[in-house]
Amino acid sequence: MKVNLYKYLIFSGLLLFTACSKTPESILSPSIKIQLDKATGSYILLFTAGIKNENDSVVFSNFNGKVKIIDNNKRQIISIPFELPVILPFETGIIKNTVTLSESEANEISKFLNIDLNLLNPESEEGTKFLDDSNVSLEIKGFEKEDIIKFLKKKVK
C-alpha cells in the first residue's frame, strides 16, 4: 500500500512539474532609435526587442502589454505598447513598434540616451542605442496559453 502511494506521489509530482509553463518575464536585446520625420517635422521612436517563449509545449497567443523605458532613477520615460499574435515554443517573438513623440518626450529620451536631436539624420544609424536591462520593464496585459498539439491541430483543419 505504501509503495503504491509513493509511486502515485512521484508520478503526480512529475506530472505537475512538466505541466507548468513559464511566462516570459523580460525582454531580449531592447533597442531604440530616434528619427526626425522631415515631412512632418516630428520625432519618431523606433523600438525593437524580443520576447522568448522558453516552454517546449506551450504556445502563447494574443500576447500584449507595454514595455516601459525607465531612467536610472526608476522614473518612467515612455511606455511602448505591443501585441504579438503568436509565440511558438522556443521561439522569440519580435516586438517592432513605432511611436510618434511629442517634443518634450523626444527631449527627455534624447537626454537619457545622450543624443543631440539637432544632429539627427533620418538615414543614419546614429540614433540607435541598445538599452540596459535595468532601463527596461515589461508589463504583460494579457495572453492565451495553449498546448502546441492542440494549437497545430486547429491550424491544420
PDB file of C-alpha atoms in Angstrom:
ATOM      1  CA  MET A   1       0.000   0.000   0.000  1.00  0.00           C
ATOM      2  CA  LYS A   2       2.804   2.427   0.913  1.00  0.00           C
ATOM      3  CA  VAL A   3       4.662   1.556  -2.311  1.00  0.00           C
ATOM      4  CA  ASN A   4       1.618   2.449  -4.438  1.00  0.00           C
ATOM      5  CA  LEU A   5       1.150   5.721  -2.565  1.00  0.00           C
ATOM      6  CA  TYR A   6       4.845   6.511  -3.022  1.00  0.00           C
ATOM      7  CA  LYS A   7       4.639   5.804  -6.786  1.00  0.00           C
ATOM      8  CA  TYR A   8       1.482   7.910  -7.030  1.00  0.00           C
ATOM      9  CA  LEU A   9       3.144  10.867  -5.293  1.00  0.00           C
ATOM     10  CA  ILE A  10       6.221  10.665  -7.533  1.00  0.00           C
ATOM     11  CA  PHE A  11       4.055  10.410 -10.663  1.00  0.00           C
ATOM     12  CA  SER A  12       1.890  13.353  -9.524  1.00  0.00           C
ATOM     13  CA  GLY A  13       4.968  15.455  -8.800  1.00  0.00           C
ATOM     14  CA  LEU A  14       6.456  14.723 -12.222  1.00  0.00           C
ATOM     15  CA  LEU A  15       3.139  15.453 -13.916  1.00  0.00           C
ATOM     16  CA  LEU A  16       2.820  18.752 -12.070  1.00  0.00           C
ATOM     17  CA  PHE A  17       6.429  19.686 -12.869  1.00  0.00           C
ATOM     18  CA  THR A  18       6.026  19.009 -16.599  1.00  0.00           C
ATOM     19  CA  ALA A  19       2.611  20.694 -16.789  1.00  0.00           C
ATOM     20  CA  CYS A  20       3.852  24.058 -15.517  1.00  0.00           C
ATOM     21  CA  SER A  21       4.750  26.665 -18.072  1.00  0.00           C
ATOM     22  CA  LYS A  22       6.992  29.664 -17.705  1.00  0.00           C
ATOM     23  CA  THR A  23       5.617  33.069 -18.634  1.00  0.00           C
ATOM     24  CA  PRO A  24       8.162  35.477 -20.159  1.00  0.00           C
ATOM     25  CA  GLU A  25       9.334  37.963 -17.557  1.00  0.00           C
ATOM     26  CA  SER A  26      11.770  40.110 -19.501  1.00  0.00           C
ATOM     27  CA  ILE A  27      12.667  41.230 -22.982  1.00  0.00           C
ATOM     28  CA  LEU A  28      15.775  40.496 -25.009  1.00  0.00           C
ATOM     29  CA  SER A  29      18.079  42.980 -26.756  1.00  0.00           C
ATOM     30  CA  PRO A  30      15.913  46.091 -26.435  1.00  0.00           C
ATOM     31  CA  SER A  31      16.987  48.931 -28.694  1.00  0.00           C
ATOM     32  CA  ILE A  32      15.557  52.287 -29.615  1.00  0.00           C
ATOM     33  CA  LYS A  33      16.261  54.817 -32.305  1.00  0.00           C
ATOM     34  CA  ILE A  34      15.021  58.361 -32.616  1.00  0.00           C
ATOM     35  CA  GLN A  35      14.464  59.706 -36.123  1.00  0.00           C
ATOM     36  CA  LEU A  36      13.352  63.031 -37.460  1.00  0.00           C
ATOM     37  CA  ASP A  37      10.497  62.770 -39.944  1.00  0.00           C
ATOM     38  CA  LYS A  38      11.368  65.539 -42.416  1.00  0.00           C
ATOM     39  CA  ALA A  39       7.871  65.592 -43.910  1.00  0.00           C
ATOM     40  CA  THR A  40       6.103  66.347 -40.630  1.00  0.00           C
ATOM     41  CA  GLY A  41       8.978  67.703 -38.559  1.00  0.00           C
ATOM     42  CA  SER A  42       8.102  65.305 -35.743  1.00  0.00           C
ATOM     43  CA  TYR A  43      10.319  62.857 -33.910  1.00  0.00           C
ATOM     44  CA  ILE A  44       9.718  59.133 -34.231  1.00  0.00           C
ATOM     45  CA  LEU A  45      10.894  56.448 -31.839  1.00  0.00           C
ATOM     46  CA  LEU A  46      11.614  53.023 -33.334  1.00  0.00           C
ATOM     47  CA  PHE A  47      11.633  50.273 -30.713  1.00  0.00           C
ATOM     48  CA  THR A  48      12.825  46.696 -31.238  1.00  0.00           C
ATOM     49  CA  ALA A  49      13.122  43.831 -28.751  1.00  0.00           C
ATOM     50  CA  GLY A  50      12.359  40.155 -28.352  1.00  0.00           C
ATOM     51  CA  ILE A  51      10.258  38.046 -26.006  1.00  0.00           C
ATOM     52  CA  LYS A  52      11.347  34.418 -25.679  1.00  0.00           C
ATOM     53  CA  ASN A  53       8.983  31.508 -25.092  1.00  0.00           C
ATOM     54  CA  GLU A  54      11.142  29.098 -23.102  1.00  0.00           C
ATOM     55  CA  ASN A  55       8.494  26.371 -22.980  1.00  0.00           C
ATOM     56  CA  ASP A  56       8.699  23.193 -25.017  1.00  0.00           C
ATOM     57  CA  SER A  57       4.982  22.573 -25.484  1.00  0.00           C
ATOM     58  CA  VAL A  58       3.136  25.842 -24.818  1.00  0.00           C
ATOM     59  CA  VAL A  59       2.110  28.414 -27.415  1.00  0.00           C
ATOM     60  CA  PHE A  60       1.393  31.983 -26.325  1.00  0.00           C
ATOM     61  CA  SER A  61      -1.121  33.823 -28.467  1.00  0.00           C
ATOM     62  CA  ASN A  62      -2.558  37.334 -28.344  1.00  0.00           C
ATOM     63  CA  PHE A  63       0.398  38.299 -26.168  1.00  0.00           C
ATOM     64  CA  ASN A  64       0.148  42.002 -25.388  1.00  0.00           C
ATOM     65  CA  GLY A  65       1.398  44.567 -22.961  1.00  0.00           C
ATOM     66  CA  LYS A  66       3.730  47.506 -22.594  1.00  0.00           C
ATOM     67  CA  VAL A  67       7.459  47.975 -22.491  1.00  0.00           C
ATOM     68  CA  LYS A  68       8.417  50.805 -20.184  1.00  0.00           C
ATOM     69  CA  ILE A  69      11.656  52.700 -20.696  1.00  0.00           C
ATOM     70  CA  ILE A  70      12.873  53.891 -17.300  1.00  0.00           C
ATOM     71  CA  ASP A  71      15.800  56.077 -16.332  1.00  0.00           C
ATOM     72  CA  ASN A  72      18.449  55.270 -13.735  1.00  0.00           C
ATOM     73  CA  ASN A  73      16.232  56.779 -11.020  1.00  0.00           C
ATOM     74  CA  LYS A  74      13.475  54.251 -11.939  1.00  0.00           C
ATOM     75  CA  ARG A  75      11.288  57.019 -13.373  1.00  0.00           C
ATOM     76  CA  GLN A  76       9.302  56.072 -16.473  1.00  0.00           C
ATOM     77  CA  ILE A  77      10.308  57.977 -19.590  1.00  0.00           C
ATOM     78  CA  ILE A  78       7.921  56.395 -22.085  1.00  0.00           C
ATOM     79  CA  SER A  79       5.624  53.396 -22.391  1.00  0.00           C
ATOM     80  CA  ILE A  80       5.530  51.459 -25.670  1.00  0.00           C
ATOM     81  CA  PRO A  81       2.517  49.206 -26.316  1.00  0.00           C
ATOM     82  CA  PHE A  82       2.949  45.942 -28.212  1.00  0.00           C
ATOM     83  CA  GLU A  83       0.991  42.917 -29.397  1.00  0.00           C
ATOM     84  CA  LEU A  84       2.351  39.625 -30.679  1.00  0.00           C
ATOM     85  CA  PRO A  85      -0.134  37.302 -32.398  1.00  0.00           C
ATOM     86  CA  VAL A  86       1.764  34.049 -31.631  1.00  0.00           C
ATOM     87  CA  ILE A  87       4.969  32.959 -29.902  1.00  0.00           C
ATOM     88  CA  LEU A  88       5.695  29.281 -30.563  1.00  0.00           C
ATOM     89  CA  PRO A  89       7.750  27.091 -28.184  1.00  0.00           C
ATOM     90  CA  PHE A  90      11.425  28.090 -28.050  1.00  0.00           C
ATOM     91  CA  GLU A  91      10.690  30.970 -30.426  1.00  0.00           C
ATOM     92  CA  THR A  92      11.491  34.612 -29.809  1.00  0.00           C
ATOM     93  CA  GLY A  93       8.634  36.934 -30.712  1.00  0.00           C
ATOM     94  CA  ILE A  94       9.930  40.199 -32.160  1.00  0.00           C
ATOM     95  CA  ILE A  95       8.459  43.479 -30.974  1.00  0.00           C
ATOM     96  CA  LYS A  96       8.796  46.270 -33.525  1.00  0.00           C
ATOM     97  CA  ASN A  97       6.883  49.399 -32.782  1.00  0.00           C
ATOM     98  CA  THR A  98       6.981  52.988 -33.962  1.00  0.00           C
ATOM     99  CA  VAL A  99       5.836  55.800 -31.695  1.00  0.00           C
ATOM    100  CA  THR A 100       5.469  59.459 -32.663  1.00  0.00           C
ATOM    101  CA  LEU A 101       6.970  61.537 -29.878  1.00  0.00           C
ATOM    102  CA  SER A 102       5.932  64.879 -28.529  1.00  0.00           C
ATOM    103  CA  GLU A 103       8.745  67.412 -28.363  1.00  0.00           C
ATOM    104  CA  SER A 104       9.048  67.009 -24.588  1.00  0.00           C
ATOM    105  CA  GLU A 105       9.215  63.189 -24.897  1.00  0.00           C
ATOM    106  CA  ALA A 106      11.865  63.480 -27.615  1.00  0.00           C
ATOM    107  CA  ASN A 107      13.906  65.860 -25.455  1.00  0.00           C
ATOM    108  CA  GLU A 108      13.644  63.579 -22.429  1.00  0.00           C
ATOM    109  CA  ILE A 109      14.648  60.452 -24.368  1.00  0.00           C
ATOM    110  CA  SER A 110      17.491  62.237 -26.158  1.00  0.00           C
ATOM    111  CA  LYS A 111      18.801  63.463 -22.804  1.00  0.00           C
ATOM    112  CA  PHE A 112      18.574  59.916 -21.404  1.00  0.00           C
ATOM    113  CA  LEU A 113      20.397  58.473 -24.448  1.00  0.00           C
ATOM    114  CA  ASN A 114      22.845  61.377 -24.653  1.00  0.00           C
ATOM    115  CA  ILE A 115      21.854  62.191 -28.257  1.00  0.00           C
ATOM    116  CA  ASP A 116      21.725  65.668 -29.778  1.00  0.00           C
ATOM    117  CA  LEU A 117      18.347  65.982 -31.554  1.00  0.00           C
ATOM    118  CA  ASN A 118      19.707  68.740 -33.799  1.00  0.00           C
ATOM    119  CA  LEU A 119      22.224  66.328 -35.324  1.00  0.00           C
ATOM    120  CA  LEU A 120      19.760  63.546 -36.192  1.00  0.00           C
ATOM    121  CA  ASN A 121      19.833  62.338 -39.775  1.00  0.00           C
ATOM    122  CA  PRO A 122      16.927  60.111 -40.954  1.00  0.00           C
ATOM    123  CA  GLU A 123      19.242  57.830 -42.960  1.00  0.00           C
ATOM    124  CA  SER A 124      21.829  57.482 -40.206  1.00  0.00           C
ATOM    125  CA  GLU A 125      22.142  54.692 -37.651  1.00  0.00           C
ATOM    126  CA  GLU A 126      23.443  57.313 -35.216  1.00  0.00           C
ATOM    127  CA  GLY A 127      20.353  57.321 -33.023  1.00  0.00           C
ATOM    128  CA  THR A 128      20.209  53.558 -32.445  1.00  0.00           C
ATOM    129  CA  LYS A 129      21.015  52.581 -28.873  1.00  0.00           C
ATOM    130  CA  PHE A 130      20.800  49.258 -27.084  1.00  0.00           C
ATOM    131  CA  LEU A 131      19.235  49.621 -23.666  1.00  0.00           C
ATOM    132  CA  ASP A 132      20.485  48.117 -20.441  1.00  0.00           C
ATOM    133  CA  ASP A 133      18.107  45.612 -18.830  1.00  0.00           C
ATOM    134  CA  SER A 134      17.837  47.884 -15.793  1.00  0.00           C
ATOM    135  CA  ASN A 135      16.299  50.588 -18.011  1.00  0.00           C
ATOM    136  CA  VAL A 136      13.515  48.397 -19.375  1.00  0.00           C
ATOM    137  CA  SER A 137      10.447  46.963 -17.697  1.00  0.00           C
ATOM    138  CA  LEU A 138       7.923  44.513 -19.180  1.00  0.00           C
ATOM    139  CA  GLU A 139       4.258  44.842 -18.254  1.00  0.00           C
ATOM    140  CA  ILE A 140       2.143  41.971 -19.578  1.00  0.00           C
ATOM    141  CA  LYS A 141      -1.524  42.856 -20.008  1.00  0.00           C
ATOM    142  CA  GLY A 142      -2.780  39.544 -21.343  1.00  0.00           C
ATOM    143  CA  PHE A 143      -2.156  36.385 -23.320  1.00  0.00           C
ATOM    144  CA  GLU A 144      -3.601  32.968 -24.031  1.00  0.00           C
ATOM    145  CA  LYS A 145      -1.755  29.712 -23.362  1.00  0.00           C
ATOM    146  CA  GLU A 146      -2.360  26.602 -25.408  1.00  0.00           C
ATOM    147  CA  ASP A 147      -0.738  23.219 -25.842  1.00  0.00           C
ATOM    148  CA  ILE A 148       1.270  23.061 -29.086  1.00  0.00           C
ATOM    149  CA  ILE A 149      -0.523  19.893 -30.270  1.00  0.00           C
ATOM    150  CA  LYS A 150      -3.973  21.475 -29.859  1.00  0.00           C
ATOM    151  CA  PHE A 151      -2.736  24.677 -31.496  1.00  0.00           C
ATOM    152  CA  LEU A 152      -1.357  22.832 -34.531  1.00  0.00           C
ATOM    153  CA  LYS A 153      -4.490  20.683 -34.882  1.00  0.00           C
ATOM    154  CA  LYS A 154      -6.582  23.866 -35.145  1.00  0.00           C
ATOM    155  CA  LYS A 155      -4.240  25.240 -37.819  1.00  0.00           C
ATOM    156  CA  VAL A 156      -4.402  22.047 -39.914  1.00  0.00           C
ATOM    157  CA  LYS A 157      -8.218  21.966 -40.039  1.00  0.00           C
TER     158      LYS A 157
END
